[in-house]
Coordinates of C-alpha atoms in Angstrom, one line a residue:
X205 CA 14.7 7.9 -73.3
X206 CA 15.0 11.6 -72.2
X207 CA 11.2 11.7 -72.0
X208 CA 11.2 9.1 -69.2
X209 CA 13.0 11.3 -66.7
X210 CA 9.8 12.9 -65.4
X211 CA 8.4 9.4 -64.7
X212 CA 11.1 8.9 -62.0
X213 CA 9.3 11.6 -59.9
X214 CA 5.8 11.0 -61.2
X215 CA 5.5 7.3 -60.1
X216 CA 6.1 7.8 -56.3
X217 CA 4.3 11.2 -56.4
X218 CA 1.2 9.4 -57.9
X219 CA 1.5 6.8 -55.1
X220 CA 1.5 9.6 -52.5
X221 CA -1.5 11.3 -54.0
X222 CA -3.5 8.1 -54.3
X223 CA -2.6 6.7 -50.9
X224 CA -3.2 9.9 -49.0
X225 CA -6.4 10.9 -50.8
X226 CA -7.8 7.4 -51.6
X227 CA -9.4 6.8 -48.2
X228 CA -9.8 3.7 -46.2
X229 CA -10.7 1.6 -49.2
X230 CA -7.0 1.3 -49.8
X231 CA -6.1 0.2 -46.3
X232 CA -5.6 -3.5 -47.2
X233 CA -3.7 -2.9 -50.5
X234 CA -2.1 0.5 -50.1
X235 CA 1.3 -0.8 -48.9
X236 CA 1.5 -3.0 -52.0
X237 CA 0.7 0.0 -54.3
X238 CA 3.3 2.2 -52.6
X239 CA 6.0 -0.5 -52.9
X240 CA 5.1 -1.2 -56.5
X241 CA 5.3 2.5 -57.6
X242 CA 8.7 2.8 -55.8
X243 CA 9.9 -0.3 -57.7
X244 CA 8.5 1.3 -61.0
X245 CA 10.7 4.3 -60.3
X246 CA 13.7 2.1 -59.8
X247 CA 13.0 0.2 -63.0
X248 CA 12.8 3.4 -65.0
X249 CA 16.1 4.5 -63.4
X250 CA 17.7 1.2 -64.3
X251 CA 16.5 1.6 -67.9
X252 CA 17.9 5.2 -68.1
X253 CA 21.1 4.0 -66.6
X254 CA 21.5 1.3 -69.2
X255 CA 20.9 3.9 -71.9
X256 CA 23.4 6.3 -70.4
X257 CA 26.1 3.6 -70.3
X258 CA 25.7 3.2 -74.1
X259 CA 26.6 6.9 -74.7
X260 CA 30.0 8.5 -74.8
X261 CA 31.1 10.1 -71.5
X262 CA 30.7 13.6 -72.8
X263 CA 27.2 13.0 -74.2
X264 CA 25.6 11.4 -71.1
X265 CA 23.8 14.4 -69.8
X266 CA 20.0 14.2 -70.6
X267 CA 17.5 17.0 -70.1
X268 CA 13.7 17.1 -70.2
X269 CA 11.8 20.3 -70.3
X270 CA 8.2 20.1 -69.1
X271 CA 6.9 23.6 -69.0
X272 CA 7.8 27.2 -68.2
X273 CA 6.9 27.6 -64.5
X274 CA 7.3 31.4 -64.0
X275 CA 7.7 33.2 -67.3
X276 CA 7.9 37.0 -66.7
X277 CA 10.2 39.6 -68.1
X278 CA 13.7 39.3 -66.7
X279 CA 12.8 36.2 -64.6
X280 CA 12.4 32.8 -66.1
X281 CA 11.9 29.6 -64.1
X282 CA 11.3 26.3 -65.8
X283 CA 10.2 22.9 -64.6
X284 CA 13.0 21.0 -66.3
X285 CA 15.1 17.9 -65.3
X286 CA 18.8 17.2 -65.7
X287 CA 20.0 13.6 -65.6
X288 CA 23.8 13.2 -65.6
X289 CA 26.2 10.8 -63.9
X290 CA 25.9 12.6 -60.6
X291 CA 22.1 12.7 -60.5
X292 CA 21.9 9.1 -61.9
X293 CA 24.0 7.9 -59.0
X294 CA 21.5 9.4 -56.6
X295 CA 18.5 8.1 -58.6
X296 CA 19.7 4.5 -58.3
X297 CA 20.5 4.9 -54.6
X298 CA 17.2 6.6 -53.7
X299 CA 15.0 4.3 -55.7
X300 CA 16.9 1.1 -55.0
X301 CA 17.4 1.4 -51.3
X302 CA 14.1 3.2 -51.0
X303 CA 12.3 0.2 -52.6
X304 CA 14.0 -2.2 -50.2
X305 CA 12.9 -0.1 -47.3
X306 CA 9.3 -0.1 -48.7
X307 CA 9.4 -4.0 -48.8
X308 CA 10.8 -4.1 -45.2
X309 CA 8.1 -1.8 -44.0
X310 CA 5.4 -4.2 -45.2
X311 CA 6.3 -6.5 -42.4
X312 CA 7.5 -3.9 -39.9
X313 CA 4.3 -1.9 -40.0
X314 CA 2.0 -4.8 -40.3
X315 CA 0.1 -4.1 -37.1
X316 CA -0.1 -0.3 -37.6
X317 CA -3.7 0.8 -38.4
X318 CA -2.3 3.8 -40.4
X319 CA -0.1 1.8 -42.6
X320 CA -1.6 3.1 -45.8
X321 CA -0.8 6.7 -44.7
X322 CA 2.7 5.7 -43.8
X323 CA 3.4 4.3 -47.3
X324 CA 1.9 7.5 -48.8
X325 CA 4.4 9.5 -46.8
X326 CA 7.3 7.2 -47.9
X327 CA 6.3 7.7 -51.5
X328 CA 6.1 11.5 -51.0
X329 CA 9.6 11.3 -49.5
X330 CA 11.0 9.5 -52.5
X331 CA 9.3 11.9 -54.9
X332 CA 10.7 15.0 -53.2
X333 CA 14.2 13.7 -53.0
X334 CA 14.1 12.7 -56.7
X335 CA 12.9 16.1 -57.6
X336 CA 15.8 17.6 -55.6
X337 CA 18.5 15.6 -57.4
X338 CA 16.9 15.9 -60.9
X339 CA 16.1 19.6 -60.9
X340 CA 17.9 21.6 -63.6
X341 CA 17.9 24.8 -61.6
X342 CA 18.2 25.9 -58.0
X343 CA 14.6 27.1 -57.7
X344 CA 13.2 23.8 -58.6
X345 CA 15.8 22.1 -56.4
X346 CA 14.4 24.3 -53.6
X347 CA 10.9 22.9 -54.2
X348 CA 12.3 19.3 -53.7
X349 CA 14.4 20.6 -50.8
X350 CA 11.3 21.8 -49.0
X351 CA 9.4 18.7 -50.0
X352 CA 12.0 16.6 -48.2
X353 CA 11.6 18.7 -45.1
X354 CA 7.8 18.3 -45.2
X355 CA 8.0 14.5 -45.7
X356 CA 10.6 14.1 -42.9
X357 CA 8.3 16.1 -40.5
X358 CA 5.4 13.8 -41.3
X359 CA 7.4 10.6 -40.9
X360 CA 9.4 11.5 -37.8
X361 CA 6.1 12.5 -36.1
X362 CA 4.1 9.6 -37.6
X363 CA 3.4 8.2 -34.1
X364 CA 2.2 11.5 -32.8
X365 CA 0.5 9.8 -29.9
X366 CA 3.9 9.9 -28.4
X367 CA 4.8 13.4 -27.2
X368 CA 8.5 12.7 -27.9
X369 CA 7.8 11.9 -31.5
X370 CA 5.7 15.1 -32.0
X371 CA 8.4 17.2 -30.4
X372 CA 11.1 15.5 -32.5
X373 CA 9.2 16.3 -35.7
X374 CA 8.8 19.9 -34.8
X375 CA 12.5 20.2 -33.8
X376 CA 13.6 18.7 -37.1
X377 CA 11.3 21.0 -39.0
X378 CA 12.4 24.2 -37.2
X379 CA 16.2 23.4 -37.3
X380 CA 16.0 22.7 -41.0
X381 CA 14.2 26.0 -41.6
X382 CA 17.4 27.8 -40.5
X383 CA 19.4 25.9 -43.1
X384 CA 16.7 26.6 -45.7
X385 CA 17.1 30.3 -45.2
X386 CA 20.7 29.8 -46.3
X387 CA 19.6 28.1 -49.6
X388 CA 17.0 30.8 -50.3
X389 CA 19.6 33.6 -49.8
X390 CA 22.1 31.7 -52.0
X391 CA 19.5 31.5 -54.8
X392 CA 18.8 35.3 -54.4
X393 CA 22.5 36.0 -54.6
X394 CA 22.9 33.9 -57.7
X395 CA 20.1 35.7 -59.5
X396 CA 21.5 39.1 -58.7
X397 CA 25.0 38.0 -59.8
X398 CA 24.2 35.8 -62.8
X399 CA 20.7 36.9 -63.7
X400 CA 19.6 33.3 -63.5
X401 CA 19.6 30.3 -61.2
X402 CA 19.7 27.6 -63.9
X403 CA 22.7 25.2 -63.5
X404 CA 24.2 25.7 -66.9
X405 CA 24.5 29.5 -66.9
X406 CA 25.5 29.7 -63.2
X407 CA 28.3 27.1 -63.6
X408 CA 29.4 28.5 -66.9
X409 CA 29.7 32.1 -65.5
X410 CA 31.1 31.2 -62.0
X411 CA 34.7 32.0 -63.0
X412 CA 33.6 35.6 -64.0
X413 CA 32.1 36.4 -60.6
X414 CA 34.1 37.9 -57.8
X415 CA 35.6 35.7 -55.2
X416 CA 33.8 37.5 -52.4
X417 CA 30.4 36.9 -54.0
X418 CA 31.2 33.2 -54.7
X419 CA 32.3 32.9 -51.0
X420 CA 29.0 34.4 -49.8
X421 CA 27.0 32.0 -52.0
X422 CA 29.2 29.1 -50.9
X423 CA 28.7 29.8 -47.2
X424 CA 24.9 30.1 -47.7
X425 CA 24.9 26.8 -49.5
X426 CA 26.9 25.2 -46.7
X427 CA 24.4 26.5 -44.2
X428 CA 21.7 24.8 -46.1
X429 CA 23.8 21.6 -46.2
X430 CA 24.4 21.7 -42.5
X431 CA 20.6 21.7 -41.9
X432 CA 19.7 18.8 -44.1
X433 CA 22.8 16.7 -43.4
X434 CA 22.9 17.4 -39.7
X435 CA 26.3 19.0 -39.6
X436 CA 27.6 21.3 -36.9
X437 CA 26.0 23.7 -35.8
X438 CA 22.6 22.4 -37.1
X439 CA 22.9 18.8 -36.0
X440 CA 20.7 18.7 -33.0
X441 CA 17.6 17.3 -34.7
X442 CA 19.1 14.0 -35.9
X443 CA 19.2 12.0 -32.7
X444 CA 15.6 13.0 -31.8
X445 CA 14.5 12.0 -35.3
X446 CA 14.9 8.3 -34.1
X447 CA 11.4 8.7 -32.5
X448 CA 10.0 7.9 -35.9
X449 CA 9.5 4.3 -37.2
X450 CA 12.7 2.5 -37.9
X451 CA 12.2 2.3 -41.7
X452 CA 12.0 6.1 -41.6
X453 CA 15.4 6.2 -39.9
X454 CA 16.9 4.0 -42.5
X455 CA 15.4 6.1 -45.4
X456 CA 16.6 9.4 -43.9
X457 CA 20.1 8.2 -43.0
X458 CA 20.9 6.1 -46.0
X459 CA 19.2 7.3 -49.2
X460 CA 17.4 10.6 -48.8
X461 CA 17.5 13.6 -46.4
X462 CA 21.0 13.6 -44.9
X463 CA 22.6 13.0 -48.3
X464 CA 21.0 16.1 -49.8
X465 CA 23.6 18.4 -48.3
X466 CA 26.4 16.5 -49.8
X467 CA 24.7 16.5 -53.2
X468 CA 24.2 20.3 -53.0
X469 CA 27.9 21.0 -52.3
X470 CA 29.1 18.6 -55.0
X471 CA 26.6 19.8 -57.5
X472 CA 27.7 23.4 -56.8
X473 CA 31.4 22.5 -57.4
X474 CA 31.9 25.4 -59.9
X475 CA 30.9 27.8 -57.1
X476 CA 33.1 26.3 -54.4
X477 CA 36.1 25.9 -56.8
X478 CA 36.2 29.7 -57.1
X479 CA 35.8 30.3 -53.3
X480 CA 38.7 28.7 -51.4
X481 CA 37.7 30.3 -48.1
X482 CA 34.2 28.7 -48.4
X483 CA 35.9 25.4 -49.2
X484 CA 38.0 25.7 -46.1
X485 CA 34.9 26.3 -43.9
X486 CA 33.3 23.2 -45.5
X487 CA 36.3 21.0 -44.5
X488 CA 36.3 22.4 -41.0
X489 CA 32.6 21.7 -40.6
X490 CA 33.1 18.2 -41.9
X491 CA 36.1 17.5 -39.7
X492 CA 34.4 18.8 -36.5
X493 CA 31.2 16.9 -37.2
X494 CA 32.9 13.6 -37.9
X495 CA 34.5 13.7 -34.4
X496 CA 31.3 15.2 -32.8
X497 CA 29.1 12.4 -34.1
X498 CA 31.6 9.7 -33.3
X499 CA 31.9 10.8 -29.7
X500 CA 28.2 11.0 -29.2
X501 CA 27.8 7.5 -30.7
X502 CA 30.2 6.1 -28.1
X503 CA 27.9 7.0 -25.2
X504 CA 24.5 6.1 -26.5
X505 CA 22.7 3.0 -25.1
X506 CA 19.7 3.5 -27.5
X507 CA 20.7 1.4 -30.5
X508 CA 19.1 3.8 -33.0
X509 CA 20.6 6.9 -31.4
X510 CA 24.1 5.2 -31.5
X511 CA 23.6 4.7 -35.2
X512 CA 22.3 8.3 -35.6
X513 CA 25.6 9.5 -34.1
X514 CA 27.3 7.3 -36.6
X515 CA 25.4 8.8 -39.5
X516 CA 26.4 12.3 -38.4
X517 CA 30.0 11.2 -38.3
X518 CA 30.0 9.5 -41.7
X519 CA 28.3 12.4 -43.4
X520 CA 31.0 14.5 -41.8
X521 CA 33.6 12.4 -43.8
X522 CA 31.6 13.2 -47.0
X523 CA 31.4 16.9 -46.2
X524 CA 35.1 16.9 -45.5
X525 CA 35.9 15.3 -48.8
X526 CA 33.5 17.6 -50.6
X527 CA 35.4 20.6 -49.1
X528 CA 38.7 19.3 -50.6
X529 CA 37.5 20.3 -54.0
X530 CA 38.3 18.2 -57.2
X531 CA 40.5 16.0 -55.1
X532 CA 37.6 14.8 -53.0
X533 CA 34.3 15.3 -54.8
X534 CA 34.3 11.8 -56.3
X535 CA 35.2 10.1 -53.0
X536 CA 32.6 12.0 -51.1
X537 CA 29.9 10.6 -53.4
X538 CA 31.5 7.1 -53.4
X539 CA 31.4 7.0 -49.6
X540 CA 27.8 8.3 -49.7
X541 CA 26.8 5.3 -51.9
X542 CA 28.6 2.7 -49.9
X543 CA 27.3 4.3 -46.7
X544 CA 23.8 4.0 -48.2
X545 CA 24.1 0.2 -48.3
X546 CA 25.6 -0.5 -44.9
X547 CA 23.8 2.2 -43.0
X548 CA 20.4 1.1 -44.4
X549 CA 21.3 -2.5 -43.5
X550 CA 22.3 -1.4 -39.9
X551 CA 19.1 0.5 -39.3
X552 CA 16.9 -2.3 -40.7
X553 CA 18.9 -4.7 -38.5
X554 CA 18.2 -2.5 -35.5
X555 CA 14.5 -2.6 -36.4
X556 CA 14.6 -6.4 -36.7
X557 CA 16.2 -6.6 -33.2
X558 CA 13.5 -4.3 -31.8
X559 CA 10.8 -6.4 -33.5
X560 CA 12.0 -9.4 -31.6
X561 CA 12.6 -7.6 -28.3
X562 CA 9.3 -6.0 -27.5
X563 CA 10.4 -2.8 -29.2
X564 CA 13.2 -2.3 -26.6
X565 CA 15.9 0.1 -27.8
X566 CA 18.2 0.0 -24.8
X567 CA 21.2 -2.2 -25.8
X568 CA 22.0 -2.8 -22.1
X569 CA 18.8 -4.9 -22.1
X570 CA 19.9 -7.0 -25.1
X571 CA 22.8 -9.6 -25.1
X572 CA 23.2 -13.0 -26.7
X573 CA 20.8 -12.4 -29.6
X574 CA 23.1 -14.0 -32.3
X575 CA 21.7 -17.4 -31.4
X576 CA 18.1 -16.3 -31.8
X577 CA 18.3 -14.0 -34.8
X578 CA 21.0 -15.5 -37.1
X579 CA 20.1 -13.7 -40.3
X580 CA 19.9 -10.4 -38.5
X581 CA 23.2 -11.1 -36.8
X582 CA 25.0 -11.9 -40.0
X583 CA 23.6 -9.0 -42.1
X584 CA 24.1 -6.5 -39.2
X585 CA 27.6 -7.9 -38.7
X586 CA 28.5 -7.4 -42.3
X587 CA 27.2 -3.8 -42.1
X588 CA 29.3 -3.3 -39.0
X589 CA 32.5 -4.6 -40.7
X590 CA 31.8 -2.3 -43.6
X591 CA 31.4 0.8 -41.6
X592 CA 34.5 0.3 -39.5
X593 CA 36.5 -0.2 -42.7
X594 CA 37.3 -3.9 -42.4
X595 CA 39.8 -4.6 -45.3
X596 CA 38.0 -5.7 -48.5
X597 CA 34.5 -4.4 -47.6
X598 CA 32.8 -1.3 -49.0
X599 CA 33.6 1.1 -46.2
X600 CA 37.3 0.2 -46.4
X601 CA 37.7 1.4 -49.9
X602 CA 35.6 4.6 -49.7
X603 CA 36.8 5.8 -46.4
X604 CA 40.4 5.2 -47.2
X605 CA 40.1 7.3 -50.3
X606 CA 38.8 10.2 -48.2
X607 CA 41.6 9.9 -45.7
X608 CA 44.2 9.8 -48.6
X609 CA 42.5 12.9 -50.1
X610 CA 42.7 14.7 -46.7
X611 CA 46.4 14.1 -46.4
X612 CA 46.8 15.2 -50.1
X613 CA 45.6 18.7 -49.1
X614 CA 49.2 19.3 -48.2
X615 CA 50.9 21.3 -45.6
X616 CA 49.8 21.7 -42.0
X617 CA 46.1 21.7 -43.1
X618 CA 46.5 18.3 -44.8
X619 CA 48.2 16.7 -41.7
X620 CA 45.5 18.1 -39.4
X621 CA 42.6 16.9 -41.6
X622 CA 44.2 13.5 -42.2
X623 CA 44.9 13.0 -38.5
X624 CA 41.3 13.9 -37.7
X625 CA 40.0 11.4 -40.2
X626 CA 42.2 8.7 -38.8
X627 CA 41.0 9.5 -35.3
X628 CA 37.5 9.3 -36.5
X629 CA 38.2 5.8 -37.9
X630 CA 39.4 4.6 -34.5
X631 CA 36.4 6.0 -32.7
X632 CA 34.0 4.5 -35.3
X633 CA 35.6 1.1 -34.7
X634 CA 35.1 1.5 -31.0
X635 CA 31.5 2.6 -30.8
X636 CA 30.3 0.2 -33.6
X637 CA 32.1 -2.7 -31.8
X638 CA 30.4 -1.6 -28.7
X639 CA 27.0 -1.8 -30.4
X640 CA 27.8 -5.2 -31.8
X641 CA 29.0 -6.7 -28.5
X642 CA 26.2 -5.3 -26.4
X643 CA 23.5 -6.5 -28.8
X644 CA 24.6 -9.9 -30.0
X645 CA 27.2 -11.2 -27.6
X646 CA 27.5 -11.8 -23.9
X647 CA 24.9 -12.9 -21.4
X648 CA 21.2 -12.2 -21.7
X649 CA 20.2 -9.0 -20.0
X650 CA 16.5 -9.1 -21.1
X651 CA 14.0 -7.3 -19.1
X652 CA 10.2 -7.9 -18.7
X653 CA 7.9 -5.9 -20.9
X654 CA 6.7 -2.7 -19.2
X655 CA 3.1 -1.9 -18.4
X656 CA 1.6 -1.1 -21.8
X657 CA -0.5 1.7 -20.2
X658 CA 2.6 3.3 -18.6
X659 CA 4.8 3.0 -21.7
X660 CA 2.9 3.0 -25.1
X661 CA 4.2 0.5 -27.5
X662 CA 6.4 1.8 -30.3
X663 CA 4.6 -0.5 -32.7
X664 CA 0.9 0.0 -32.5
X665 CA -1.1 -3.2 -32.4
X666 CA 1.8 -5.4 -31.1
X667 CA 0.9 -7.6 -28.2
X668 CA 3.2 -7.1 -25.3
X669 CA 2.1 -8.3 -21.9
X670 CA 3.4 -6.6 -18.8
X671 CA 6.0 -8.7 -16.9
X672 CA 6.6 -11.0 -19.8
X673 CA 10.2 -11.6 -21.0
X674 CA 10.9 -11.0 -24.7
X675 CA 10.9 -14.0 -27.0
X676 CA 13.5 -12.9 -29.6
X677 CA 12.9 -14.5 -33.0
X678 CA 14.0 -14.0 -36.6
X679 CA 11.9 -11.4 -38.5
X680 CA 9.7 -12.4 -41.4
X681 CA 11.1 -12.7 -45.0
X682 CA 9.7 -9.3 -46.0
X683 CA 12.1 -7.8 -43.5
X684 CA 15.1 -10.2 -43.8
X685 CA 15.3 -10.2 -47.6
X686 CA 16.0 -6.4 -47.9
X687 CA 18.6 -6.8 -45.2
X688 CA 20.3 -9.6 -47.1
X689 CA 20.4 -7.6 -50.4
X690 CA 21.8 -4.6 -48.5
X691 CA 24.5 -6.8 -47.0
X692 CA 25.7 -7.8 -50.5
X693 CA 26.1 -4.1 -51.2
X694 CA 28.0 -3.6 -47.9
X695 CA 30.4 -6.3 -48.9
X696 CA 31.0 -5.9 -52.6
X697 CA 30.1 -2.3 -53.7
X698 CA 33.4 -0.7 -52.7
X699 CA 35.6 -3.2 -54.5
X700 CA 33.4 -2.9 -57.6
X701 CA 33.8 0.8 -57.6
X702 CA 37.6 1.0 -57.2
X703 CA 38.6 -1.8 -59.6
X704 CA 39.5 -0.2 -62.8
X705 CA 38.6 3.2 -61.3
X706 CA 35.0 2.6 -62.4
X707 CA 33.4 5.1 -60.1
X708 CA 36.1 7.7 -60.7
X709 CA 35.7 7.4 -64.5
X710 CA 32.0 7.5 -64.1
X711 CA 31.7 10.8 -62.1
X712 CA 34.8 12.7 -63.3
X713 CA 33.0 14.3 -66.4
X714 CA 30.6 16.0 -64.0
X715 CA 32.6 16.7 -60.8
X716 CA 36.1 16.9 -62.2
X717 CA 39.0 15.2 -60.6
X718 CA 42.6 16.2 -59.6
X719 CA 45.0 13.6 -58.4
X720 CA 46.3 14.7 -55.0
X721 CA 49.9 14.2 -53.8
X722 CA 49.8 13.1 -50.2
X723 CA 53.0 13.3 -48.2
X724 CA 52.7 9.6 -47.4
X725 CA 51.9 6.7 -49.7
X726 CA 48.5 5.1 -50.1
X727 CA 49.8 1.9 -48.5
X728 CA 51.0 3.9 -45.5
X729 CA 47.5 5.4 -45.1
X730 CA 45.9 2.0 -45.4
X731 CA 48.2 0.6 -42.8
X732 CA 47.6 3.5 -40.4
X733 CA 43.8 3.3 -40.9
X734 CA 43.7 -0.4 -40.3
X735 CA 45.8 0.1 -37.2
X736 CA 43.4 2.7 -35.9
X737 CA 40.5 0.3 -36.5
X738 CA 42.2 -2.5 -34.7
X739 CA 42.9 -0.2 -31.7
X740 CA 39.3 0.9 -31.6
X741 CA 38.0 -2.7 -31.7
X742 CA 40.5 -3.8 -29.1
X743 CA 39.5 -1.1 -26.6
X744 CA 35.8 -1.9 -27.1
X745 CA 36.5 -5.6 -26.6
X746 CA 38.3 -4.9 -23.4
X747 CA 35.5 -2.8 -22.1
X748 CA 32.4 -4.7 -23.3
X749 CA 33.6 -8.1 -24.5
X750 CA 35.6 -9.3 -21.5
X751 CA 33.5 -7.7 -18.8
X752 CA 29.8 -8.1 -18.0
X753 CA 27.7 -5.2 -19.3
X754 CA 25.7 -3.7 -16.4
X755 CA 22.0 -3.2 -17.1
X756 CA 22.3 0.3 -15.6
X757 CA 24.8 2.5 -17.1
X758 CA 27.5 3.7 -14.7
X759 CA 27.8 7.5 -14.1
X760 CA 31.0 7.7 -16.2
X761 CA 33.4 10.6 -16.8
X762 CA 32.5 14.2 -17.4
X763 CA 33.0 13.6 -21.2
X764 CA 30.8 10.5 -21.1
X765 CA 28.0 12.4 -19.3
X766 CA 28.3 15.2 -21.8
X767 CA 28.2 12.7 -24.8
X768 CA 25.1 11.1 -23.4
X769 CA 23.5 14.6 -23.6
X770 CA 24.7 15.0 -27.2
X771 CA 27.8 17.0 -26.1
X772 CA 25.4 19.6 -24.7
X773 CA 24.1 20.7 -28.1
X774 CA 20.6 21.2 -26.8
X775 CA 21.9 23.0 -23.7
X776 CA 23.9 25.3 -26.0
X777 CA 20.9 25.9 -28.2
X778 CA 18.7 26.7 -25.2
X779 CA 21.2 29.1 -23.6
X780 CA 22.3 30.8 -26.8
X781 CA 19.2 30.7 -29.0
X782 CA 16.2 30.2 -26.7
X783 CA 17.3 32.4 -23.8
X784 CA 19.2 34.7 -26.1
X785 CA 16.0 35.1 -28.2
X786 CA 14.0 35.7 -25.0
X787 CA 16.4 38.5 -23.9
X788 CA 16.4 39.9 -27.4
X789 CA 12.6 39.9 -27.4
X790 CA 12.5 41.6 -24.0
X791 CA 15.0 44.2 -25.1
X792 CA 13.0 44.9 -28.3
X793 CA 9.8 45.2 -26.2
X794 CA 11.5 47.6 -23.8
X795 CA 12.8 49.7 -26.7
X796 CA 9.3 49.6 -28.3
X797 CA 7.6 50.7 -25.1
X798 CA 10.2 53.2 -23.9
X799 CA 11.6 54.7 -27.1
X800 CA 9.1 54.1 -29.9
X801 CA 6.0 54.5 -27.8
X802 CA 7.6 57.3 -25.9
X803 CA 8.3 59.3 -29.0
X804 CA 4.8 58.6 -30.4
X805 CA 3.0 59.2 -27.2
X806 CA 5.1 62.2 -26.2
X807 CA 4.5 63.9 -29.6
X808 CA 0.8 63.2 -29.2
X809 CA 0.8 64.6 -25.7
X810 CA 2.7 67.7 -26.7
X811 CA 0.3 68.4 -29.6
X812 CA -2.6 67.8 -27.2
X813 CA -1.2 70.1 -24.5
X814 CA -0.5 72.9 -27.0
X815 CA -3.9 72.6 -28.6
X816 CA -5.5 72.7 -25.1
X817 CA -3.7 76.0 -24.3
X818 CA -4.6 77.5 -27.7
X819 CA -8.1 76.4 -27.2
X820 CA -8.4 78.8 -24.2
X821 CA -8.0 81.7 -26.6
X822 CA -11.2 80.7 -28.4
X823 CA -13.6 81.2 -25.5
X824 CA -16.5 82.8 -27.3
X825 CA -16.5 86.1 -25.3
X826 CA -16.6 89.4 -27.4
X827 CA -14.8 91.4 -24.8
X828 CA -11.9 89.0 -24.9
X829 CA -11.6 89.3 -28.7
X830 CA -11.8 93.1 -28.4
X831 CA -9.0 93.2 -25.9
X832 CA -6.9 90.9 -28.2
X833 CA -7.5 93.2 -31.2
X834 CA -6.7 96.3 -29.1
X835 CA -3.5 94.7 -27.8
X836 CA -2.4 93.6 -31.3
X837 CA -3.1 97.1 -32.7
X838 CA -1.1 98.7 -29.9
X839 CA 1.8 96.3 -30.6
X840 CA 1.8 97.1 -34.3
X841 CA 1.7 100.9 -33.7
X842 CA 4.5 100.7 -31.2
X843 CA 6.7 98.6 -33.6
X844 CA 6.1 101.0 -36.5
X845 CA 7.1 104.1 -34.4
X846 CA 10.2 102.3 -33.1
X847 CA 11.3 101.4 -36.6
X848 CA 10.9 105.0 -37.8
X849 CA 12.9 106.3 -34.9
X850 CA 15.7 104.0 -35.6

């Protein structure tokens, strides 16, 4: 079975090559081919998973060597794959949820003339992410890492006829390049420290490296994770990425790009375990981001951007858990998997709502849709209950475990982290209830379709007549079936994982696990978390359920206005980075002109001036040369007589 690992990557990669190079002859069948090859990859993953379950826990790691990529003296890089419990978890999530998103896209992108290309990009995204999680060394992981960045750029800017989409794609690409510099530096530090970047030797020798070096490597890995997983301070691209087609948003937020940073930190557990300062920074970044994203989500009227803030916040929970070390690694991945189900379902549900509402994304122009879109309402509602941590659903189990692990950190730090996680749970309940109420409940606030020439349709080819009210309706089966399957995962996955500690026993051989000792009991944490959820829901109901929702958003408080602008993250970047870069550039230009050019030009002028003066001595007149010779002879005679007299 080990020889099948490469097929996981090869199937979607083949689809990408065929669909992107096959030409228009595949326009009518390309979407089926792309979906089929994604399903093939999932089928191979399921077969490998079944084989892995039949092995003892300490013999489940499988490797496949393909060829030596860079064989030079003192530097060896192989194209080799590593499939263990951690990478298998990601394989099933990526291929399973990814295949459902492919199926959903068949209906969602039906009117798009470039549908074949879209499915080619989706296949490329899956192949790159699978390469990232299956690589057996950091250099090959880096190839997948960059492949994910390329695919996200292509998909976010897929509708490049919209300037906002083209700009969002460039923004995501550039912000991620900053994080990618962190990963490249970390790989260089690993090679200089360990003489290799293969997982086995690096992890086996990590305890022999100095704490300072491990801290430096850990911080660079964290910088990389912040870029891919949209964590503070590299989070500004995520909201703008909603300009891409909704299936892209679901794929990025649930199964691929934003989960890469969590994978990188957990995979590098041996490095972080030896660098407590780096772990502390990881927990701080996670705690800050989970509140940052939640606050942003509270103020967004765009349904997709509200969910984007939610993703930022939920990934913050995972990063927080990963920073807790062996106490939290397992629960970070557990929440990542449950989040994959309910966040994919929420984004696909948002796409279904847009499909029936003339591609409108402003929730203030929704209202009362539960009667017209019952399947979307139920599946979206189950995802909503899961993400807020409703007792018994997936998010309840995975998020509670993270909050318990935060309190188990102990001391003041544990109380702070646990309290931040509880506050995040309350805010999550508030903004997600707000989304639910504004979309599916209340009175109709529907607005006529805008002039198609003034506002290009998000879905090319869709017929929207200016001045016509939306006619909301349930989406086709190709869209509702994936939503139903994801809803089952949103409901049952968490309970399945925690009963008998299945997920813990599954991942512990790879990530390790330490049982924390929180200052309060697990029951107390559950009660406190549930109370926070109830408070968040109650406040949202009082503000949006009992009162009419105005079509135009009120001005709001200073915090609300700041949250609508993503807590001024773009303003900060503009002032600090853009203007700072401009001032730095001007300063360097001034130094170049005044100092560097001054020294060079001054030296040249001095040499030129001296040569000009010396040139006057070579005038070609014999009498001048005779006078010079006479003068020199006189000076020599006078000097000789003076020396004798002395």
